[in-house]
Tab-separated table of C-alpha atoms and ligand atoms in Angstrom:
chain	number	residue	atom	x	y	z
A	1	MET	CA	104.590	114.035	114.042
A	2	ILE	CA	106.528	110.936	113.087
A	3	VAL	CA	104.786	109.065	110.316
A	4	SER	CA	107.142	106.094	110.238
A	5	SER	CA	110.618	105.354	111.519
A	6	ASN	CA	113.530	102.987	111.734
A	7	THR	CA	117.057	103.482	113.000
A	8	GLU	CA	118.146	104.916	109.651
A	9	HIS	CA	115.297	107.199	108.695
A	10	LEU	CA	112.380	109.052	110.136
A	11	ASP	CA	109.473	110.052	107.913
A	12	LEU	CA	108.095	113.195	109.376
A	13	GLN	CA	105.121	115.363	108.841
A	14	PHE	CA	105.681	118.950	109.879
A	15	LYS	CA	102.726	121.011	110.847
A	16	THR	CA	103.220	124.471	112.158
A	17	ARG	CA	100.887	126.399	114.406
A	18	PRO	CA	97.198	126.038	113.598
A	19	ASP	CA	96.761	129.674	112.678
A	20	LYS	CA	96.696	131.519	109.387
A	21	HIS	CA	100.401	130.999	108.800
A	22	SER	CA	100.170	127.262	109.189
A	23	TYR	CA	101.347	124.841	106.567
A	24	SER	CA	102.408	121.271	106.543
A	25	THR	CA	105.033	119.374	104.684
A	26	LYS	CA	106.511	115.901	104.675
A	27	THR	CA	110.146	115.065	104.822
A	28	THR	CA	112.450	112.154	105.487
A	29	LEU	CA	115.421	112.613	107.745
A	30	ASN	CA	118.446	110.427	107.345
A	31	LEU	CA	119.591	109.844	110.901
A	32	ARG	CA	123.019	108.643	109.910
A	33	ALA	CA	123.904	111.729	107.844
A	34	ARG	CA	124.217	115.294	108.914
A	35	PRO	CA	121.312	117.177	107.374
A	36	ARG	CA	123.291	118.774	104.643
A	37	SER	CA	121.342	117.398	101.735
A	38	THR	CA	118.500	119.862	102.118
A	39	SER	CA	120.537	122.918	102.913
A	40	ARG	CA	123.581	123.337	105.007
A	41	LEU	CA	122.996	126.673	106.671
A	42	TYR	CA	119.267	126.227	106.747
A	43	ALA	CA	119.868	123.005	108.603
A	44	LEU	CA	122.327	124.685	110.866
A	45	TYR	CA	119.935	127.420	111.841
A	46	SER	CA	116.621	125.718	112.064
A	47	ALA	CA	116.381	122.019	111.553
A	48	GLU	CA	119.466	120.673	113.165
A	49	PHE	CA	118.290	121.079	116.719
A	50	THR	CA	115.229	119.094	115.755
A	51	VAL	CA	117.351	116.356	114.289
A	52	VAL	CA	119.465	116.236	117.405
A	53	ARG	CA	116.365	115.796	119.517
A	54	ILE	CA	115.057	113.043	117.326
A	55	MET	CA	118.377	111.275	117.291
A	56	THR	CA	118.469	111.477	121.062
A	57	SER	CA	115.060	109.981	121.448
A	58	VAL	CA	115.861	107.237	118.941
A	59	LYS	CA	118.993	106.398	120.895
A	60	GLU	CA	117.256	106.581	124.251
A	61	THR	CA	114.538	104.226	123.152
A	62	ASN	CA	116.726	101.688	121.393
A	63	GLY	CA	115.763	102.578	117.903
A	64	VAL	CA	112.084	103.216	118.495
A	65	ALA	CA	111.295	106.844	118.014
A	66	ASN	CA	109.276	108.249	120.844
A	67	GLN	CA	106.566	110.495	119.564
A	68	ASP	CA	106.165	112.274	122.878
A	69	THR	CA	109.761	113.396	123.044
A	70	ASN	CA	110.500	114.040	119.413
A	71	GLY	CA	111.978	117.394	118.595
A	72	LEU	CA	109.076	118.477	116.462
A	73	LEU	CA	107.048	119.170	119.524
A	74	GLU	CA	109.570	121.813	120.294
A	75	LYS	CA	109.272	123.175	116.794
A	76	THR	CA	105.516	123.025	116.536
A	77	ASN	CA	104.626	123.929	120.063
A	78	PRO	CA	107.482	125.439	122.026
A	79	LYS	CA	105.215	125.926	125.054
A	80	SER	CA	104.897	122.190	125.592
A	81	ASP	CA	108.613	121.981	126.166
A	82	THR	CA	109.082	125.195	128.065
A	83	ALA	CA	106.442	123.994	130.517
A	84	GLU	CA	109.089	121.632	131.910
A	85	LEU	CA	111.395	124.481	132.794
A	86	PRO	CA	111.386	126.192	136.154
A	87	ALA	CA	109.807	129.622	136.036
A	88	PRO	CA	112.340	132.437	135.849
A	89	ASP	CA	112.611	134.739	138.797
A	90	PRO	CA	109.496	136.921	138.333
A	91	ASN	CA	111.258	139.894	139.883
A	92	ASN	CA	114.187	139.684	137.594
A	93	PRO	CA	113.903	137.416	134.575
A	94	PHE	CA	117.385	138.426	133.447
A	95	SER	CA	119.086	137.581	136.716
A	96	PHE	CA	120.842	134.638	135.046
A	97	PRO	CA	119.232	131.867	137.070
A	98	ALA	CA	121.075	128.602	137.612
A	99	LEU	CA	121.093	126.271	134.660
A	100	THR	CA	118.347	123.699	134.588
A	101	LEU	CA	118.080	121.978	131.291
A	102	PRO	CA	115.559	119.200	130.868
A	103	SER	CA	116.108	118.576	127.187
A	104	GLY	CA	119.358	120.325	126.640
A	105	LEU	CA	117.959	122.438	123.874
A	106	LEU	CA	116.414	125.275	125.730
A	107	PHE	CA	118.304	127.692	127.891
A	108	ASN	CA	116.428	129.953	130.210
A	109	ARG	CA	113.405	129.456	127.967
A	110	VAL	CA	115.224	130.381	124.802
A	111	ARG	CA	115.920	127.878	122.048
A	112	VAL	CA	119.507	126.882	121.681
A	113	MET	CA	121.072	126.851	118.265
A	114	LYS	CA	123.170	123.862	117.315
A	115	CYS	CA	126.439	125.519	116.403
A	116	PRO	CA	129.255	123.965	114.428
A	117	VAL	CA	131.577	123.727	117.425
A	118	LYS	CA	133.235	120.750	119.063
A	119	ASP	CA	130.976	120.710	122.122
A	120	ASP	CA	127.329	119.787	122.202
A	121	PRO	CA	125.016	122.833	122.295
A	122	VAL	CA	124.380	122.790	126.011
A	123	THR	CA	128.014	122.366	127.011
A	124	HIS	CA	128.943	125.178	124.659
A	125	LEU	CA	126.247	127.433	126.076
A	126	LYS	CA	127.318	126.704	129.621
A	127	LYS	CA	130.858	127.644	128.689
A	128	ILE	CA	129.625	130.871	127.124
A	129	TYR	CA	127.615	131.606	130.232
A	130	ASP	CA	130.696	131.176	132.428
A	131	LEU	CA	133.085	132.967	130.090
A	132	PRO	CA	135.309	135.349	132.067
A	133	MET	CA	134.709	138.892	130.909
A	134	ARG	CA	136.982	141.915	131.154
A	135	ASP	CA	135.962	145.427	132.182
A	136	ASP	CA	136.964	146.854	128.829
A	137	ASP	CA	135.342	144.220	126.620
A	138	ILE	CA	132.875	145.453	124.000
A	139	ILE	CA	130.198	143.129	122.739
A	140	ILE	CA	127.946	143.516	119.707
A	141	THR	CA	124.583	141.989	120.466
A	142	ALA	CA	121.972	141.905	117.762
A	143	TYR	CA	119.460	139.903	115.883
A	144	PRO	CA	121.117	138.449	112.759
A	145	LYS	CA	121.260	140.451	109.533
A	146	CYS	CA	121.017	143.848	111.196
A	147	GLY	CA	124.490	145.039	110.182
A	148	THR	CA	126.663	143.377	112.796
A	149	HIS	CA	129.627	142.815	110.452
A	150	TRP	CA	129.554	146.467	109.510
A	151	VAL	CA	129.624	147.764	113.058
A	152	ALA	CA	132.232	145.137	114.011
A	153	GLU	CA	134.615	146.553	111.420
A	154	ILE	CA	133.879	150.119	112.529
A	155	LEU	CA	134.633	149.168	116.130
A	156	HIS	CA	137.822	147.457	115.053
A	157	MET	CA	139.001	150.669	113.371
A	158	LEU	CA	137.974	152.865	116.291
A	159	THR	CA	139.766	150.728	118.861
A	160	SER	CA	142.871	150.265	116.733
A	161	GLY	CA	142.966	153.948	115.768
A	162	ALA	CA	143.668	153.122	112.101
A	163	THR	CA	141.624	152.490	108.990
A	164	GLU	CA	143.165	149.057	108.454
A	165	PHE	CA	140.723	146.190	108.126
A	166	SER	CA	140.728	143.446	110.692
A	167	GLY	CA	142.537	140.381	109.430
A	168	ARG	CA	139.807	138.140	110.771
A	169	THR	CA	136.125	137.888	110.093
A	170	LYS	CA	133.719	138.727	112.895
A	171	GLU	CA	132.926	135.024	113.280
A	172	TYR	CA	136.275	134.443	115.010
A	173	THR	CA	134.990	136.285	118.051
A	174	MET	CA	131.356	135.276	117.759
A	175	LEU	CA	130.622	133.376	120.954
A	176	GLU	CA	128.341	130.748	119.464
A	177	PHE	CA	130.741	129.969	116.599
A	178	CYS	CA	133.926	129.997	118.645
A	179	ASN	CA	135.028	126.391	118.575
A	180	ASP	CA	137.230	126.717	121.637
A	181	LEU	CA	136.286	129.656	123.823
A	182	ARG	CA	139.743	129.609	125.431
A	183	PHE	CA	140.898	131.322	122.232
A	184	LEU	CA	139.183	134.490	123.467
A	185	ALA	CA	141.470	134.604	126.507
A	186	THR	CA	144.440	135.008	124.168
A	187	LEU	CA	143.129	138.252	122.651
A	188	THR	CA	144.528	141.593	123.702
A	189	SER	CA	142.234	144.182	125.261
A	190	PRO	CA	139.916	145.716	124.414
A	191	ARG	CA	138.310	142.576	123.019
A	192	LEU	CA	135.557	142.993	120.439
A	193	LEU	CA	133.140	140.137	120.924
A	194	ASN	CA	129.810	139.519	119.273
A	195	SER	CA	126.826	137.262	119.500
A	196	HIS	CA	123.263	136.744	118.311
A	197	LEU	CA	122.347	134.983	121.536
A	198	TYR	CA	119.701	136.345	123.828
A	199	MET	CA	120.777	138.231	126.932
A	200	ALA	CA	119.854	135.315	129.194
A	201	GLN	CA	122.318	133.161	127.258
A	202	LEU	CA	125.259	135.546	127.255
A	203	PRO	CA	128.134	135.470	129.781
A	204	ARG	CA	126.905	136.514	133.190
A	205	GLY	CA	130.148	138.509	133.469
A	206	ILE	CA	128.630	141.032	131.042
A	207	VAL	CA	126.333	142.150	133.821
A	208	ASP	CA	128.904	141.903	136.617
A	209	LYS	CA	131.492	143.898	134.694
A	210	LYS	CA	129.018	146.241	133.010
A	211	VAL	CA	130.474	145.342	129.651
A	212	LYS	CA	129.615	147.846	126.926
A	213	MET	CA	127.043	146.510	124.496
A	214	VAL	CA	126.414	147.735	120.960
A	215	HIS	CA	122.978	146.702	119.778
A	216	MET	CA	121.970	146.864	116.109
A	217	ILE	CA	118.342	147.225	115.000
A	218	ARG	CA	117.036	147.015	111.418
A	219	ASN	CA	113.721	147.281	109.629
A	220	PRO	CA	112.111	143.817	109.886
A	221	LYS	CA	111.216	143.473	106.212
A	222	ASP	CA	114.766	144.304	105.150
A	223	THR	CA	116.083	141.987	107.858
A	224	ALA	CA	113.880	139.180	106.571
A	225	VAL	CA	115.030	139.691	102.975
A	226	SER	CA	118.637	139.695	104.076
A	227	MET	CA	118.137	136.527	106.125
A	228	TYR	CA	116.417	134.790	103.244
A	229	HIS	CA	119.345	135.459	100.913
A	230	HIS	CA	121.819	134.444	103.575
A	231	LEU	CA	120.128	131.066	103.909
A	232	LYS	CA	119.395	130.736	100.214
A	233	HIS	CA	123.081	130.480	99.378
A	234	THR	CA	123.147	127.033	100.847
A	235	ALA	CA	119.508	126.036	100.500
A	236	SER	CA	117.838	123.866	97.923
A	237	GLU	CA	115.836	125.124	94.949
A	238	GLN	CA	112.613	124.565	96.884
A	239	PHE	CA	113.538	127.173	99.444
A	240	THR	CA	111.621	130.125	98.040
A	241	PHE	CA	111.054	133.521	99.572
A	242	ASP	CA	107.419	132.563	99.947
A	243	ASN	CA	108.323	129.419	101.965
A	244	PHE	CA	110.587	131.516	104.076
A	245	LEU	CA	107.922	134.131	104.796
A	246	LYS	CA	105.336	131.510	105.683
A	247	GLY	CA	107.613	130.055	108.320
A	248	TYR	CA	108.861	133.390	109.580
A	249	PRO	CA	106.118	134.258	112.105
A	250	CYS	CA	106.559	130.867	113.796
A	251	GLY	CA	110.303	131.260	113.993
A	252	ASP	CA	111.140	128.747	111.279
A	253	TYR	CA	114.343	129.118	109.252
A	254	ILE	CA	115.659	131.712	111.618
A	255	VAL	CA	117.740	131.683	114.729
A	256	PHE	CA	115.737	130.856	117.860
A	257	SER	CA	112.752	132.986	117.088
A	258	HIS	CA	111.800	136.095	115.243
A	259	GLN	CA	113.214	139.572	115.476
A	260	PHE	CA	110.631	141.007	117.845
A	261	ASP	CA	111.236	138.336	120.462
A	262	TYR	CA	114.832	139.409	120.303
A	263	LEU	CA	114.000	143.105	120.553
A	264	ARG	CA	111.558	142.576	123.411
A	265	GLN	CA	114.037	140.592	125.475
A	266	MET	CA	116.631	143.305	124.881
A	267	ALA	CA	114.176	145.977	126.006
A	268	GLU	CA	113.388	143.896	129.094
A	269	PHE	CA	117.050	143.536	129.847
A	270	GLU	CA	117.574	147.261	129.565
A	271	LYS	CA	114.601	147.944	131.793
A	272	SER	CA	115.899	145.614	134.477
A	273	HIS	CA	119.478	146.919	134.109
A	274	PRO	CA	118.985	150.660	133.621
A	275	ASP	CA	122.638	151.433	134.387
A	276	HIS	CA	124.028	149.014	131.862
A	277	PRO	CA	125.951	150.750	129.055
A	278	ILE	CA	124.144	149.930	125.811
A	279	MET	CA	124.261	151.853	122.580
A	280	HIS	CA	121.422	151.095	120.181
A	281	ILE	CA	122.140	151.735	116.527
A	282	HIS	CA	119.582	151.610	113.767
A	283	TYR	CA	121.035	150.257	110.535
A	284	GLU	CA	119.148	152.970	108.639
A	285	ASP	CA	120.734	155.750	110.746
A	286	LEU	CA	124.172	154.305	110.209
A	287	LYS	CA	123.467	154.206	106.506
A	288	GLN	CA	122.196	157.800	106.434
A	289	ASP	CA	124.996	159.441	108.382
A	290	PRO	CA	127.743	156.948	109.170
A	291	ALA	CA	130.291	159.525	110.347
A	292	ALA	CA	127.889	160.963	112.950
A	293	ILE	CA	127.050	157.531	114.366
A	294	ILE	CA	130.719	156.549	114.351
A	295	LYS	CA	131.505	159.689	116.329
A	296	GLU	CA	128.834	158.781	118.858
A	297	LEU	CA	130.138	155.242	119.008
A	298	SER	CA	133.665	156.458	119.672
A	299	GLN	CA	132.372	158.432	122.646
A	300	PHE	CA	130.376	155.486	123.892
A	301	ILE	CA	133.423	153.200	123.919
A	302	GLU	CA	135.484	155.986	125.491
A	303	THR	CA	137.923	156.179	122.597
A	304	PRO	CA	137.049	159.633	121.299
A	305	ALA	CA	137.933	160.123	117.655
A	306	SER	CA	138.270	163.294	115.590
A	307	ASP	CA	135.640	164.192	113.008
A	308	ASP	CA	138.213	163.598	110.296
A	309	PHE	CA	139.001	160.096	111.558
A	310	CYS	CA	135.293	159.263	111.829
A	311	GLN	CA	134.845	160.351	108.202
A	312	ARG	CA	137.719	158.134	107.163
A	313	VAL	CA	136.339	155.152	109.072
A	314	ALA	CA	132.937	155.718	107.474
A	315	ALA	CA	134.486	155.745	104.002
A	316	ALA	CA	136.713	152.744	104.658
A	317	CYS	CA	133.772	150.721	105.990
A	318	GLY	CA	131.522	151.604	103.061
A	319	PHE	CA	129.684	148.650	101.583
A	320	SER	CA	131.832	148.133	98.487
A	321	ASN	CA	135.080	148.236	100.486
A	322	MET	CA	133.715	145.786	103.026
A	323	ARG	CA	132.593	143.463	100.276
A	324	LYS	CA	135.938	143.647	98.496
A	325	VAL	CA	138.014	142.948	101.573
A	326	ASP	CA	135.789	140.102	102.680
A	327	SER	CA	136.898	137.879	99.840
A	328	THR	CA	140.451	138.024	101.187
A	329	ARG	CA	139.603	137.033	104.740
A	330	GLU	CA	139.507	133.561	106.113
A	331	ILE	CA	136.533	132.234	107.991
A	332	PRO	CA	136.973	130.116	111.109
A	333	GLU	CA	137.563	126.410	110.724
A	334	SER	CA	134.249	125.617	112.425
A	335	LEU	CA	132.331	127.337	109.622
A	336	ARG	CA	134.281	126.082	106.649
A	337	LYS	CA	132.200	122.988	106.284
A	338	PHE	CA	129.101	125.163	105.863
A	339	SER	CA	130.537	127.644	103.477
A	340	LYS	CA	132.756	127.379	100.431
A	341	LYS	CA	134.988	130.370	100.944
A	342	ARG	CA	132.895	133.199	102.221
A	343	LEU	CA	129.793	133.580	104.331
A	344	GLU	CA	128.065	135.717	101.689
A	345	ILE	CA	127.320	138.553	104.081
A	346	TYR	CA	127.720	141.523	101.736
A	347	ARG	CA	124.761	141.308	99.409
A	348	LYS	CA	123.324	144.788	98.661
A	349	GLY	CA	123.654	146.830	101.821
A	350	VAL	CA	120.727	149.169	101.160
A	351	VAL	CA	117.625	150.400	102.950
A	352	GLY	CA	114.229	149.363	101.596
A	353	ASP	CA	115.287	146.440	99.407
A	354	TRP	CA	112.250	144.588	100.746
A	355	LYS	CA	110.162	146.479	98.196
A	356	ASN	CA	111.924	144.510	95.462
A	357	HIS	CA	111.032	141.207	97.108
A	358	PHE	CA	107.627	141.301	98.759
A	359	THR	CA	104.518	141.022	96.641
A	360	VAL	CA	101.563	143.100	97.813
A	361	ALA	CA	99.975	139.973	99.333
A	362	GLN	CA	103.194	138.975	101.112
A	363	SER	CA	103.637	142.479	102.435
A	364	GLU	CA	100.063	142.530	103.753
A	365	ALA	CA	100.516	139.173	105.465
A	366	PHE	CA	103.733	140.428	107.013
A	367	ASP	CA	101.972	143.597	108.128
A	368	GLU	CA	99.437	141.488	109.991
A	369	PHE	CA	102.280	139.781	111.771
A	370	LEU	CA	103.766	143.190	112.572
A	371	ALA	CA	100.433	144.385	113.921
A	372	GLU	CA	100.337	141.377	116.283
A	373	GLN	CA	103.853	142.172	117.403
A	374	LYS	CA	102.997	145.811	117.943
A	375	GLN	CA	100.228	144.762	120.289
A	376	LYS	CA	102.728	142.793	122.342
A	377	GLY	CA	105.111	145.740	122.216
A	378	PHE	CA	107.951	146.039	119.727
A	379	GLY	CA	110.588	146.479	122.397
A	380	PHE	CA	112.368	148.864	120.072
A	381	THR	CA	110.595	150.398	117.137
A	382	PRO	CA	112.592	149.837	113.976
A	383	ARG	CA	112.803	152.504	111.283
A	384	GLY	CA	110.672	152.492	108.166
A	385	GLU	CA	107.082	151.611	107.388
A	386	LEU	CA	105.606	149.368	110.056
B	1	A3P	P1	121.737	142.829	102.901
B	1	A3P	O1	121.587	141.354	102.846
B	1	A3P	O2	120.428	143.539	102.932
B	1	A3P	O3	122.634	143.350	101.846
B	1	A3P	P2	124.941	141.025	109.459
B	1	A3P	O4	126.305	141.570	109.357
B	1	A3P	O5	124.300	141.316	110.776
B	1	A3P	O6	124.884	139.590	109.070
B	1	A3P	O7	124.045	141.832	108.410
B	1	A3P	C1	124.262	141.667	107.035
B	1	A3P	C2	123.592	142.799	106.311
B	1	A3P	O8	124.333	144.014	106.535
B	1	A3P	C3	123.587	142.555	104.808
B	1	A3P	O9	122.425	143.190	104.312
B	1	A3P	C4	124.853	143.300	104.384
B	1	A3P	O10	124.908	143.618	103.038
B	1	A3P	C5	124.735	144.532	105.270
B	1	A3P	N1	126.023	145.228	105.369
B	1	A3P	C6	127.209	144.711	105.703
B	1	A3P	N2	128.164	145.645	105.620
B	1	A3P	C7	127.569	146.777	105.218
B	1	A3P	C8	128.026	148.094	104.934
B	1	A3P	N3	129.290	148.412	105.024
B	1	A3P	N4	127.107	149.013	104.554
B	1	A3P	C9	125.804	148.698	104.434
B	1	A3P	N5	125.317	147.457	104.683
B	1	A3P	C10	126.180	146.511	105.072
């Protein structure tokens, strides 16, 4: 709720869901500044859409913040906002219904991330939705921190037929970070695209053209640890792992929602599109036997590779090589303001690092969350202890 406001600042009290994970905190948002003082990436991923909503309502109401339309309602109680949306087609929720956007920050019932691109989030999403696709495109679709950079490099080597690293980071062809999507039309085929968006937000041409999808899955505790460190690079001192975990079940600090919402929607998509070519890769399997998965991947993308080449790709894309080469690659202009030089993707690259981070109490709390998710259905069951 808004505690007090003027055109420059809003004093806010956050209160998350009234369940065992709830917590509340107070903060002041400077409406004239971008929210970089708290944390740049953290703001990018979680708070910025809220700020945009608040700024909109302040503008709409001539400087008087409207409590009913402030963005925190979306954060604290997403259902209140989704209630305004038309129901998706019950027979086919992934049929890419026409766009109807009451607030501009939800798309087909999924939260929209404010991305650092020139267009506002809704315009950018509409452009993504209408993006012309090619028959031979390949798109990596995955929840963040599941190894998407790794598989992107592997795919680059498989499609180029050489163990030379791509000159560009994956973010250049990441739909939500692509400042001007027309850039993608200049790429030669086969294009390697990637996105963390939900299926209902991706180009409808993916379905029409049966574009090959590579979907990465990772153990949720390792994914959470990786996400925490990713955000921590740009977050303030106060952003502890404990804060992060408390917000995690409600979808705070992370893109759109939590991992199981992502996995469930992917499973739904697959169920409603049984003929769609999708290869699911578990991070842990790729780690255990990279050459075997790379071989399988080469067959999936119809660029069969010899065992020897797959071995060489596996070695070239090993963690330390990927980390080394990353420091030499440029990141897209749109991301430079959020990151000094690199995006800090290559941290440890191991399975089970969560054991070095979670206390017993944190692990038990997370297990309760996992048990709730299991009841709803995991969508895909990740590897490891669950
Ligand atoms: P950690 O933070 O656990 O180290 P994404 O690319 O989807 O953002 O995922 C990032 C995670 O994948 C990071 O995990 C990163 O270290 C790991 N990763 C990237 N390249 C890797 C590689 N070659 N081998 C193993 N893990 C890799």
